[in-house]
mmCIF file with all atom_site columns, C-alpha atoms in Angstrom:
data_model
loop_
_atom_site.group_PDB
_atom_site.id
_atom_site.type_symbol
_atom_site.label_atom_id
_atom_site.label_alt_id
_atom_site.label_comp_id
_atom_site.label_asym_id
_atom_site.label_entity_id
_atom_site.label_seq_id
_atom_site.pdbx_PDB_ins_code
_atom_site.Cartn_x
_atom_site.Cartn_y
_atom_site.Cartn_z
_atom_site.occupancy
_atom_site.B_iso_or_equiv
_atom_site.pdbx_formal_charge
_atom_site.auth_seq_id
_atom_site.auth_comp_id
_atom_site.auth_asym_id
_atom_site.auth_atom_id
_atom_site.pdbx_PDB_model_num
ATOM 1   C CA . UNK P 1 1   ? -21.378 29.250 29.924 1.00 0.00 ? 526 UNK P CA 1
ATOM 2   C CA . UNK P 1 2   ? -20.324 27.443 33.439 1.00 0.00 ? 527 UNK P CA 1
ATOM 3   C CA . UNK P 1 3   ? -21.823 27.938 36.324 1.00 0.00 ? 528 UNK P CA 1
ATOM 4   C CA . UNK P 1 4   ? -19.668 29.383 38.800 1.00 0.00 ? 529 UNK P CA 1
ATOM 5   C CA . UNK P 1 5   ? -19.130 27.050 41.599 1.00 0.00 ? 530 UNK P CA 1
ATOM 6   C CA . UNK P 1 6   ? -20.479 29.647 44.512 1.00 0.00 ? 531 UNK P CA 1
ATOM 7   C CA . UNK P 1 7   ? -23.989 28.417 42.658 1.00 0.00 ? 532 UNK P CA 1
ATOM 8   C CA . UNK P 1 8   ? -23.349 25.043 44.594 1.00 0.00 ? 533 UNK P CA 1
ATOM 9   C CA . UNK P 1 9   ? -22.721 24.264 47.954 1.00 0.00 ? 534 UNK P CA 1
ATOM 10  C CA . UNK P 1 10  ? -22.709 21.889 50.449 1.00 0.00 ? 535 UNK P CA 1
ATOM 11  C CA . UNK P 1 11  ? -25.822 23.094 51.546 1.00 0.00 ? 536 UNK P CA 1
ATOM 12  C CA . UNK P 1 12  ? -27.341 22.857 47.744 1.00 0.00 ? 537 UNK P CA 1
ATOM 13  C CA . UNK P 1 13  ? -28.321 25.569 44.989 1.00 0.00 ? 538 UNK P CA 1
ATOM 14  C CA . UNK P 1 14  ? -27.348 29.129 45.563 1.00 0.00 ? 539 UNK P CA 1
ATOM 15  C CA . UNK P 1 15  ? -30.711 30.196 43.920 1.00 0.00 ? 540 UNK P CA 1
ATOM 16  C CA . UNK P 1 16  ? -29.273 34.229 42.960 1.00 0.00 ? 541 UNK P CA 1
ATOM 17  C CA . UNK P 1 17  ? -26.210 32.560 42.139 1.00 0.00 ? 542 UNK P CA 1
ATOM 18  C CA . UNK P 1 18  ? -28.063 30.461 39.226 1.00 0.00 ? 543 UNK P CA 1
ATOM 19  C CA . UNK P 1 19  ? -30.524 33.210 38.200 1.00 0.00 ? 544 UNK P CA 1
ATOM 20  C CA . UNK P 1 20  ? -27.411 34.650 37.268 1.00 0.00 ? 545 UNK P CA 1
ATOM 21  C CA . UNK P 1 21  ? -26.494 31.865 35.095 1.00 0.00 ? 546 UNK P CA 1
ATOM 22  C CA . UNK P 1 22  ? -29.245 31.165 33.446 1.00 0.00 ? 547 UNK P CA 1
ATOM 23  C CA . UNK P 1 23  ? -29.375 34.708 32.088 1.00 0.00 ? 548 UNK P CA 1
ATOM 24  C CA . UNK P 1 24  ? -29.246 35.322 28.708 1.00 0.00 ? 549 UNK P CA 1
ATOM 25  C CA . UNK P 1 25  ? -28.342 39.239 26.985 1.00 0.00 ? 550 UNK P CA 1
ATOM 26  C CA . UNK P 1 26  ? -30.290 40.453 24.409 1.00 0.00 ? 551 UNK P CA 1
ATOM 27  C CA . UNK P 1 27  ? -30.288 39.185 21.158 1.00 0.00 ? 552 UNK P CA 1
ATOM 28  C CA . UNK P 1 28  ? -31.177 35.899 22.352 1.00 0.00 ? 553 UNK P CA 1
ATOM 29  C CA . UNK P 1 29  ? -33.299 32.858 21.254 1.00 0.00 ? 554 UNK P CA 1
ATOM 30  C CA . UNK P 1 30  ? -34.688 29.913 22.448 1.00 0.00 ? 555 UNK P CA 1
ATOM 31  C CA . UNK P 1 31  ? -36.497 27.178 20.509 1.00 0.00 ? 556 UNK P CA 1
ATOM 32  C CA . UNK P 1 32  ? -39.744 26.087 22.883 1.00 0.00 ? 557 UNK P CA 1
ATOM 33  C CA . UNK P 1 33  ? -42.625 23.046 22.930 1.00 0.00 ? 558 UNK P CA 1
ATOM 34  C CA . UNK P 1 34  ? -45.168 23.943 25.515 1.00 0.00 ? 559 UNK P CA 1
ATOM 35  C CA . UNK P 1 35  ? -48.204 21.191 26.179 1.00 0.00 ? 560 UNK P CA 1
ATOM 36  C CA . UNK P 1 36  ? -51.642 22.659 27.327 1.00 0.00 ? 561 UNK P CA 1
ATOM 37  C CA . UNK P 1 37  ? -54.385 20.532 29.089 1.00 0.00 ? 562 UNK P CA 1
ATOM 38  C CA . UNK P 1 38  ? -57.722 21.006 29.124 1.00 0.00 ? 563 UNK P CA 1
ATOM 39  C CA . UNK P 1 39  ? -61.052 18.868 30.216 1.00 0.00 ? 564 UNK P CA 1
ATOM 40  C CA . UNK P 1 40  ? -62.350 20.759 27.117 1.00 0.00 ? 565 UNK P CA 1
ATOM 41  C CA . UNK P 1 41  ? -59.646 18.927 24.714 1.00 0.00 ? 566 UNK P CA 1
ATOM 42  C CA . UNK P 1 42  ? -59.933 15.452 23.444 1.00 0.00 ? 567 UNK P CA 1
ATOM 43  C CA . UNK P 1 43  ? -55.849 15.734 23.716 1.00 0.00 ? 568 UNK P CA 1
ATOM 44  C CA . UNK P 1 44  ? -53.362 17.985 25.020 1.00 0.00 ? 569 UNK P CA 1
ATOM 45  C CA . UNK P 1 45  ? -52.587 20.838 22.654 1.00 0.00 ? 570 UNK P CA 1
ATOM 46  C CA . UNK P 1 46  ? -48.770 20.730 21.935 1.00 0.00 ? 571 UNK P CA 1
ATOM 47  C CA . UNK P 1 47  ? -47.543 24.513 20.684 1.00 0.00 ? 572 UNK P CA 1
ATOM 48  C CA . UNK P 1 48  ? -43.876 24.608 19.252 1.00 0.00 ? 573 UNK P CA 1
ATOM 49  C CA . UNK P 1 49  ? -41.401 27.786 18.023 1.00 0.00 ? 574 UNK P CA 1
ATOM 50  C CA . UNK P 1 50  ? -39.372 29.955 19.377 1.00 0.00 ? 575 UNK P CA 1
ATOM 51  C CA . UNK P 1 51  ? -38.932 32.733 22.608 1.00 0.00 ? 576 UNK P CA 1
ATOM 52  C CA . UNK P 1 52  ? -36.680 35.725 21.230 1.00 0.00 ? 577 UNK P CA 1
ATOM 53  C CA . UNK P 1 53  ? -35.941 38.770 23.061 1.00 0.00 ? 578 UNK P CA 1
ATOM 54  C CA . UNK P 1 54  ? -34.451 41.349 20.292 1.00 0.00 ? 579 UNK P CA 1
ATOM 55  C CA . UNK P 1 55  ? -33.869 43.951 22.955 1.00 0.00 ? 580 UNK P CA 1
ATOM 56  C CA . UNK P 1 56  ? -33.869 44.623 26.378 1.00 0.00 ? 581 UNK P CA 1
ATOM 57  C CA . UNK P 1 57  ? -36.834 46.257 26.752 1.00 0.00 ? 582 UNK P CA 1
ATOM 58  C CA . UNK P 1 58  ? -38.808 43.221 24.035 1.00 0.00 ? 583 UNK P CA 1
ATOM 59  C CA . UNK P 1 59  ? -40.213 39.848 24.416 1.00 0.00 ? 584 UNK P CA 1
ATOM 60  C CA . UNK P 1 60  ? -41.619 38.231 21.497 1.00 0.00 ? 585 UNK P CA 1
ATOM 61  C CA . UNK P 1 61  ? -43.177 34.844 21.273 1.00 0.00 ? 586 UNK P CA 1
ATOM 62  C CA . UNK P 1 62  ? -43.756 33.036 17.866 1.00 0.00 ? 587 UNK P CA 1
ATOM 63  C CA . UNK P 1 63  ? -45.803 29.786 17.864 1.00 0.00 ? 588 UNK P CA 1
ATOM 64  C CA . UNK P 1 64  ? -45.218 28.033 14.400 1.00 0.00 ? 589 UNK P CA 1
ATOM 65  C CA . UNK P 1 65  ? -46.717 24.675 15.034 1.00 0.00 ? 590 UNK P CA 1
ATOM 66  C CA . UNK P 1 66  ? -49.590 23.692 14.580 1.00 0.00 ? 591 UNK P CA 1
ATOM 67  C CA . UNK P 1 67  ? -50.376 27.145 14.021 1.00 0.00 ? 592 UNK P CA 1
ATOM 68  C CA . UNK P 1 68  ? -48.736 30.363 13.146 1.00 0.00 ? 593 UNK P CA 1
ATOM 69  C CA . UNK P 1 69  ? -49.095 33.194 16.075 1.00 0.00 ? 594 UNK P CA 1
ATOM 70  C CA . UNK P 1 70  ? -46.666 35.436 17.133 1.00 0.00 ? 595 UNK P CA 1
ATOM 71  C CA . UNK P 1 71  ? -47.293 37.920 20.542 1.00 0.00 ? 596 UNK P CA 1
ATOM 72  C CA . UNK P 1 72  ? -44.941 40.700 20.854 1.00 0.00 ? 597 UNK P CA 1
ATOM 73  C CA . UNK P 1 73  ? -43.913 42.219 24.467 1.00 0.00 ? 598 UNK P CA 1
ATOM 74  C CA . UNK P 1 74  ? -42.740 45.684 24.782 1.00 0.00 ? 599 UNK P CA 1
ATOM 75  C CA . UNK P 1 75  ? -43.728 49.111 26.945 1.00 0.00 ? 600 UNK P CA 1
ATOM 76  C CA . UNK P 1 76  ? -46.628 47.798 28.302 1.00 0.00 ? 601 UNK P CA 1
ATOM 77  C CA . UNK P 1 77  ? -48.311 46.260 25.479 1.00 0.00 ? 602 UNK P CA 1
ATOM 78  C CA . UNK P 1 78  ? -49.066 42.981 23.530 1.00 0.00 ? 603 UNK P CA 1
ATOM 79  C CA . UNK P 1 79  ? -49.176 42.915 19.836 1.00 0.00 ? 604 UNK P CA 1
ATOM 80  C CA . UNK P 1 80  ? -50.858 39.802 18.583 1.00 0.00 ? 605 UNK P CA 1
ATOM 81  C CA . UNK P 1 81  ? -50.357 38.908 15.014 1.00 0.00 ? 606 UNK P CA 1
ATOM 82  C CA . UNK P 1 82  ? -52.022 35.918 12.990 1.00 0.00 ? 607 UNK P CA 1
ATOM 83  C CA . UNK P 1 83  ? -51.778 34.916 9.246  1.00 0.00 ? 608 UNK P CA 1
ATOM 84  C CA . UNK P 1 84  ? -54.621 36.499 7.579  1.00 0.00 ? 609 UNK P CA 1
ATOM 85  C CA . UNK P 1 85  ? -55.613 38.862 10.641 1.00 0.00 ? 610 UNK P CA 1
ATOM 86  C CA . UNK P 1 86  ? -54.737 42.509 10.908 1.00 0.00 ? 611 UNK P CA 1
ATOM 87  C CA . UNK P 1 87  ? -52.160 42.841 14.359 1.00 0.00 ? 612 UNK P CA 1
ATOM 88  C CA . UNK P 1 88  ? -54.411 43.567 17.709 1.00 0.00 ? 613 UNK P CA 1
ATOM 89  C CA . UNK P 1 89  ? -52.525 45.382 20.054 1.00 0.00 ? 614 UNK P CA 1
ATOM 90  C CA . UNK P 1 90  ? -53.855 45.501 23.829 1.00 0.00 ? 615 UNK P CA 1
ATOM 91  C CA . UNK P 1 91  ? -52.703 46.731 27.130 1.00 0.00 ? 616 UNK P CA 1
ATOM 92  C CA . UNK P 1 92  ? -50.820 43.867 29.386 1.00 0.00 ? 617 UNK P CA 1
ATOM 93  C CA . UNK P 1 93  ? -53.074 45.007 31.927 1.00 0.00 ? 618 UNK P CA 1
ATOM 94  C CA . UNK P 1 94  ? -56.095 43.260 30.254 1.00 0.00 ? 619 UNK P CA 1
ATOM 95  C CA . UNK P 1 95  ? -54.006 40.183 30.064 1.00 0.00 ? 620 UNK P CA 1
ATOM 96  C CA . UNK P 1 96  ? -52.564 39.612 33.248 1.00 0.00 ? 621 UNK P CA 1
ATOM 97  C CA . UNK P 1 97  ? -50.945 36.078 32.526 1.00 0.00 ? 622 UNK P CA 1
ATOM 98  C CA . UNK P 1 98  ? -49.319 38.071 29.750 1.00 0.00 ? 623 UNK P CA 1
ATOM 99  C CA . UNK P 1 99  ? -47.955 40.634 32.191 1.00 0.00 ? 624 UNK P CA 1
ATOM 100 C CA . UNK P 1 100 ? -47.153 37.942 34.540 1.00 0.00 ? 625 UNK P CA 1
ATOM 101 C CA . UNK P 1 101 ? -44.276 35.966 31.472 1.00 0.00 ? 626 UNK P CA 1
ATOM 102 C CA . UNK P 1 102 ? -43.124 39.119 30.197 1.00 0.00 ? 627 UNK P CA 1
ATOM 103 C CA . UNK P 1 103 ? -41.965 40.010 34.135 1.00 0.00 ? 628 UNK P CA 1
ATOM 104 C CA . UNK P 1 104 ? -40.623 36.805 35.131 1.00 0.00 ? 629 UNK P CA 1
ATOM 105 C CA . UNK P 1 105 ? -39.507 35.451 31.818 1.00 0.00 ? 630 UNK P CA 1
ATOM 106 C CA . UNK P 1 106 ? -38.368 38.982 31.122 1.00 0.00 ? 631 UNK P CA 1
ATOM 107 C CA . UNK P 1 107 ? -36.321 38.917 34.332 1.00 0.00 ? 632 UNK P CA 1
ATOM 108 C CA . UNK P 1 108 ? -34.977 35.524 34.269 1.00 0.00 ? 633 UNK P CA 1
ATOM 109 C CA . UNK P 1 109 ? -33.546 36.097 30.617 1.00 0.00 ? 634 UNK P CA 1
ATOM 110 C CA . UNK P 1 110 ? -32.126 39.779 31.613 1.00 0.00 ? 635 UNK P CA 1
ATOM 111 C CA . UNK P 1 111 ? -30.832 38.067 35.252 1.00 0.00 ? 636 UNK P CA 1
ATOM 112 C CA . UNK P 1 112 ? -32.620 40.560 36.884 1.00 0.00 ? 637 UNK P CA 1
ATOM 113 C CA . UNK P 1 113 ? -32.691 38.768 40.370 1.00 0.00 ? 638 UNK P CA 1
ATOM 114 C CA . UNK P 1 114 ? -34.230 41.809 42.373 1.00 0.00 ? 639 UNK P CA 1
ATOM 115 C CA . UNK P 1 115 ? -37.460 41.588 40.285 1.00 0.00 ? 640 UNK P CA 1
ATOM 116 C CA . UNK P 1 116 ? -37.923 38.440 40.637 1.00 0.00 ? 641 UNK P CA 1
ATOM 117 C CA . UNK P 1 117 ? -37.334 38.587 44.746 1.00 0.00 ? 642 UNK P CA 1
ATOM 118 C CA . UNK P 1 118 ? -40.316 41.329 43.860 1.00 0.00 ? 643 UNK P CA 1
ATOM 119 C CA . UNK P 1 119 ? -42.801 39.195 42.930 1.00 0.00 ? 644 UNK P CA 1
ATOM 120 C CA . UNK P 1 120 ? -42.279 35.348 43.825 1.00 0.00 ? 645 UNK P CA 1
ATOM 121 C CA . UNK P 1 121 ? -40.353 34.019 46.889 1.00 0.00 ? 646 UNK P CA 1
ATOM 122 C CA . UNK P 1 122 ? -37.538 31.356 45.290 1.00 0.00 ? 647 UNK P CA 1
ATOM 123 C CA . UNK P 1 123 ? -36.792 28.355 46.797 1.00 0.00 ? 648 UNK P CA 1
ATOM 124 C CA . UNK P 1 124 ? -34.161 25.672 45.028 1.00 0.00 ? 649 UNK P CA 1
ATOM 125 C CA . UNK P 1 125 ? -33.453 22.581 45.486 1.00 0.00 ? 650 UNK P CA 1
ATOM 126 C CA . UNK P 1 126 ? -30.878 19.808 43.825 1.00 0.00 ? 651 UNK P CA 1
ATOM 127 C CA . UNK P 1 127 ? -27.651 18.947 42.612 1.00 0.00 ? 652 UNK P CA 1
ATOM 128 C CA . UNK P 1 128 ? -25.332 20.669 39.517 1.00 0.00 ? 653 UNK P CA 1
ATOM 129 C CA . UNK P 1 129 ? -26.650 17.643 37.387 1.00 0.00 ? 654 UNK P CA 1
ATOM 130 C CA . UNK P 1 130 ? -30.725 18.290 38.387 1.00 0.00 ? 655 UNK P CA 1
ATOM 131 C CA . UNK P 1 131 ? -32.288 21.489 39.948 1.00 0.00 ? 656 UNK P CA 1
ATOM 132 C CA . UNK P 1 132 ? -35.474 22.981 40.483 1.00 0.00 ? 657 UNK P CA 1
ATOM 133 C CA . UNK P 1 133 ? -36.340 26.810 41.219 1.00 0.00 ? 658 UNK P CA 1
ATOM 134 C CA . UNK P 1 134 ? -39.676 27.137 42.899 1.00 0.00 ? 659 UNK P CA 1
ATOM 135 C CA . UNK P 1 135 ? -41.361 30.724 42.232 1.00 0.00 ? 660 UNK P CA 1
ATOM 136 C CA . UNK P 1 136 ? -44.009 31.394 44.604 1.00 0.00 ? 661 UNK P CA 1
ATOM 137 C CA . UNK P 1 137 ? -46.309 34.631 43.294 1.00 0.00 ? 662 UNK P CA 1
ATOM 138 C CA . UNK P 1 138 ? -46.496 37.026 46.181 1.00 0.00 ? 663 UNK P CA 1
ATOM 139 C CA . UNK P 1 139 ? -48.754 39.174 45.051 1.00 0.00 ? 664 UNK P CA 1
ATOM 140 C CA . UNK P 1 140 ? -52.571 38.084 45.955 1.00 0.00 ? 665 UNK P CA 1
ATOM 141 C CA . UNK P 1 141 ? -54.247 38.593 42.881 1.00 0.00 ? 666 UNK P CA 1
ATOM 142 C CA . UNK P 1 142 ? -51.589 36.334 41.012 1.00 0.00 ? 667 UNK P CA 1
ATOM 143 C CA . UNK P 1 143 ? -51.576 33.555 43.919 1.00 0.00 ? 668 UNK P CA 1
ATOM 144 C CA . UNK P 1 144 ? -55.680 33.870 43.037 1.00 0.00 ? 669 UNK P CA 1
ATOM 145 C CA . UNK P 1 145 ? -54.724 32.977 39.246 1.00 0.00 ? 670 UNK P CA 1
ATOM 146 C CA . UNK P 1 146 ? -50.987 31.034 39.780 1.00 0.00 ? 671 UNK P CA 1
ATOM 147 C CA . UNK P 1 147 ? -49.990 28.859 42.888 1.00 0.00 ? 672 UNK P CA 1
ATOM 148 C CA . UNK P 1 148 ? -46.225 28.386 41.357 1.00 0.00 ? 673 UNK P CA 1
ATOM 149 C CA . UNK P 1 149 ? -43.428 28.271 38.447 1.00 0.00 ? 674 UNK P CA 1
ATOM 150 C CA . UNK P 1 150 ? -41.096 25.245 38.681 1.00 0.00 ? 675 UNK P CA 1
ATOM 151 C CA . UNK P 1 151 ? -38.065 25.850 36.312 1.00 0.00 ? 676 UNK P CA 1
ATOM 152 C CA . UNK P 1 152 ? -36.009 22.990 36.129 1.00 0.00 ? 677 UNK P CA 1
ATOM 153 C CA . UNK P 1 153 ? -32.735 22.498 34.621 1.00 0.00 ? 678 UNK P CA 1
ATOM 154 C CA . UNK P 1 154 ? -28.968 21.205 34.437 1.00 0.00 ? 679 UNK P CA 1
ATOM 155 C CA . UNK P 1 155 ? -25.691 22.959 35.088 1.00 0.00 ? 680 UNK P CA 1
ATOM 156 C CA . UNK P 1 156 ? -26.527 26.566 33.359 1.00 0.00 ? 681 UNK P CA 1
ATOM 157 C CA . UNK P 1 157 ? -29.437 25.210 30.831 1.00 0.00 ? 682 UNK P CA 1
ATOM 158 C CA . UNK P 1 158 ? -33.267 25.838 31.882 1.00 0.00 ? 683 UNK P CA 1
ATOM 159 C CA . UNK P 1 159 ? -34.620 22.647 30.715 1.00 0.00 ? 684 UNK P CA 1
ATOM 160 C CA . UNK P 1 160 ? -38.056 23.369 31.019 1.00 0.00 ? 685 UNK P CA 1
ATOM 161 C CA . UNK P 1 161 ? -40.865 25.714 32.610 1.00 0.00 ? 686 UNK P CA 1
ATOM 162 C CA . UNK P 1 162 ? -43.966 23.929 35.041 1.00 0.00 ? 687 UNK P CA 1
ATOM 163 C CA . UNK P 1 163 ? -46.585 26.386 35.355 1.00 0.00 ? 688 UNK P CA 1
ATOM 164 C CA . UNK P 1 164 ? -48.655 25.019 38.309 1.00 0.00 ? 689 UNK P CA 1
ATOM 165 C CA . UNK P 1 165 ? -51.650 27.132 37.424 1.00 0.00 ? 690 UNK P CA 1
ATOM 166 C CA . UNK P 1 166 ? -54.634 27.715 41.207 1.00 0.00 ? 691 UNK P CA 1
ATOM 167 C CA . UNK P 1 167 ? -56.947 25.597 38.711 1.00 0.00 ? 692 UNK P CA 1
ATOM 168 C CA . UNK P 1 168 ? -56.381 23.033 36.112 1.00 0.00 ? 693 UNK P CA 1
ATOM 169 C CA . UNK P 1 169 ? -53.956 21.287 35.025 1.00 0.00 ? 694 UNK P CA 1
ATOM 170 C CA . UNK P 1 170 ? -50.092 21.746 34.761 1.00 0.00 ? 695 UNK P CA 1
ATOM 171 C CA . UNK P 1 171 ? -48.754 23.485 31.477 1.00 0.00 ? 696 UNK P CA 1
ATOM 172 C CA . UNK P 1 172 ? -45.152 22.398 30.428 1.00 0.00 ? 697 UNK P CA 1
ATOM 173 C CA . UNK P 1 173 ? -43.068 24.538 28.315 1.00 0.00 ? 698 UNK P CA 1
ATOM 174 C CA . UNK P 1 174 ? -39.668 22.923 27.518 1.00 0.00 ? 699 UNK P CA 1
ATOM 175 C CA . UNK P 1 175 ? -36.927 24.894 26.826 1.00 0.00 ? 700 UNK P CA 1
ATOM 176 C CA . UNK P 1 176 ? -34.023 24.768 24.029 1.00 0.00 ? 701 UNK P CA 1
ATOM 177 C CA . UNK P 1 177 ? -32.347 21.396 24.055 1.00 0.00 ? 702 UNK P CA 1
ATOM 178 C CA . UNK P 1 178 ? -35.148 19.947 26.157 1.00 0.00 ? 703 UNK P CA 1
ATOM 179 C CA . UNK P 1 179 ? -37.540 20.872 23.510 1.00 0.00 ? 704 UNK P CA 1
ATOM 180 C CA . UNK P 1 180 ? -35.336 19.778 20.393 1.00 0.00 ? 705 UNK P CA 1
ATOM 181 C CA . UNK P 1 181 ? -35.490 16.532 22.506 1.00 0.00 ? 706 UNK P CA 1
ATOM 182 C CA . UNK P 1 182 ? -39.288 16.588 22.504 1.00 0.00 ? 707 UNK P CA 1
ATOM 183 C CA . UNK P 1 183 ? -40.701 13.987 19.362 1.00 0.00 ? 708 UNK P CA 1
ATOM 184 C CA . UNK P 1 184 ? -44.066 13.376 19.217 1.00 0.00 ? 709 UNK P CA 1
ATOM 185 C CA . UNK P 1 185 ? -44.893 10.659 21.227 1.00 0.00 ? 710 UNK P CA 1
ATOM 186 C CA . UNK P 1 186 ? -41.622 11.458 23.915 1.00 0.00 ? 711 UNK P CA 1
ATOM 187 C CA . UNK P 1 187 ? -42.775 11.660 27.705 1.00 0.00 ? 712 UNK P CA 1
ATOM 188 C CA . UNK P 1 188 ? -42.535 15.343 28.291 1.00 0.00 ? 713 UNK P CA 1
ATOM 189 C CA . UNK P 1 189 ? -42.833 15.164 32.060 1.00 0.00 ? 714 UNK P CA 1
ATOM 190 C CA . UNK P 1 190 ? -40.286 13.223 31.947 1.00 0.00 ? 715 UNK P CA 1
ATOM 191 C CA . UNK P 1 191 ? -37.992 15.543 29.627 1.00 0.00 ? 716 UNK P CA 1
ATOM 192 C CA . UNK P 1 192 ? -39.013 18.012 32.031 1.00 0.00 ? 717 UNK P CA 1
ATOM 193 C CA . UNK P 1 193 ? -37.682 17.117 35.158 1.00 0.00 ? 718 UNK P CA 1
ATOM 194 C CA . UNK P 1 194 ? -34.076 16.162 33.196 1.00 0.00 ? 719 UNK P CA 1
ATOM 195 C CA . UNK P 1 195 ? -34.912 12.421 33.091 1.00 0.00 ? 720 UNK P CA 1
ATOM 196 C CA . UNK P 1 196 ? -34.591 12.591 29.546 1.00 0.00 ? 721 UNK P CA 1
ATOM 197 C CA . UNK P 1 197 ? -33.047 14.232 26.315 1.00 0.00 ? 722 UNK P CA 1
#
């Protein structure tokens, strides 16, 4: 899909113009490598598999690397499911980081631009070829937990998903081709920001 050219301007990126891009109807998939840090690790924990979103209304998440996990979205609930474990399903409000992707991911995918306005003031920056969207939580008990979201991407393609958390360290989740691009060993920072892959 191209971008329509009222996302760019003189001026820069028309930030509703490229939420409306980047989103993605249901059935849709998206292959994913997201790094965690920790003080607590000896080395960053790299996840990989796959985002889908069968349905409007469902967001499903399936780690397959270096374990297999898969959390399913929907109606106000998680459902966690492991290999060997009977499902546990929980209320989103008892995991609020939970709530928190299945909003703004939820949104972003469905190019539900009011939502988002709802909870994060957007600011973007770049050019067609580089961009960043800055999310900035404005409700107080997520700016207690999250300070931002930087999505960054190229032309219609979210490359890749900083989530700046109020403590600790960043946590990278790169995004489709981005995260094809991501061998062991590549510098995912760099990948990231579009410097790369």
């Amino acid at each position: 899909m191209a971008l329509a050219p009222c996302a760019w301007s003189q001026g820069g990126v028309d930030s509703d113009a490229l939420l409306r891009a980047l989103a993605r109807p249901a059935p849709a998939a998206t292959a994913f490598v997201e790094v965690r840090d920790s003080p607590m690790l000896k080395a960053p924990l790299r996840l990989s598999g796959e985002y889908r979103r069968p349905d409007a209304d469902t967001l499903v998440r399936e780690v397959r690397a270096p374990y297999a996990e898969t959390t399913t979205l929907r109606g106000g609930e998680a459902t966690l499911e492991r290999a060997g474990k009977p499902p546990r399903t929980f209320a989103l409000s008892r995991a609020p980081e939970l709530a928190s992707l299945q909003s703004s991911f939820g949104a972003l995918l469905a190019g539900d631009t009011a939502a988002l306005h709802a909870h994060y003031r957007i600011e973007a920056s770049g050019t067609r070829e580089r961009w960043v969207l800055q999310l900035v939580p404005r409700d107080a008990k997520l700016a207690a937990r999250l300070r931002n979201l930087r999505l960054h991407g190229r032309g219609d393609e979210l490359r890749c998903i900083e989530t700046m958390p109020a403590k600790g360290e960043v946590q990278r989740t790169l995004m489709g081709a981005a995260a094809q691009a991501a061998a062991e060993g590549a510098d995912l920072a760099a990948l990231c920001r579009g410097q790369g892959g």
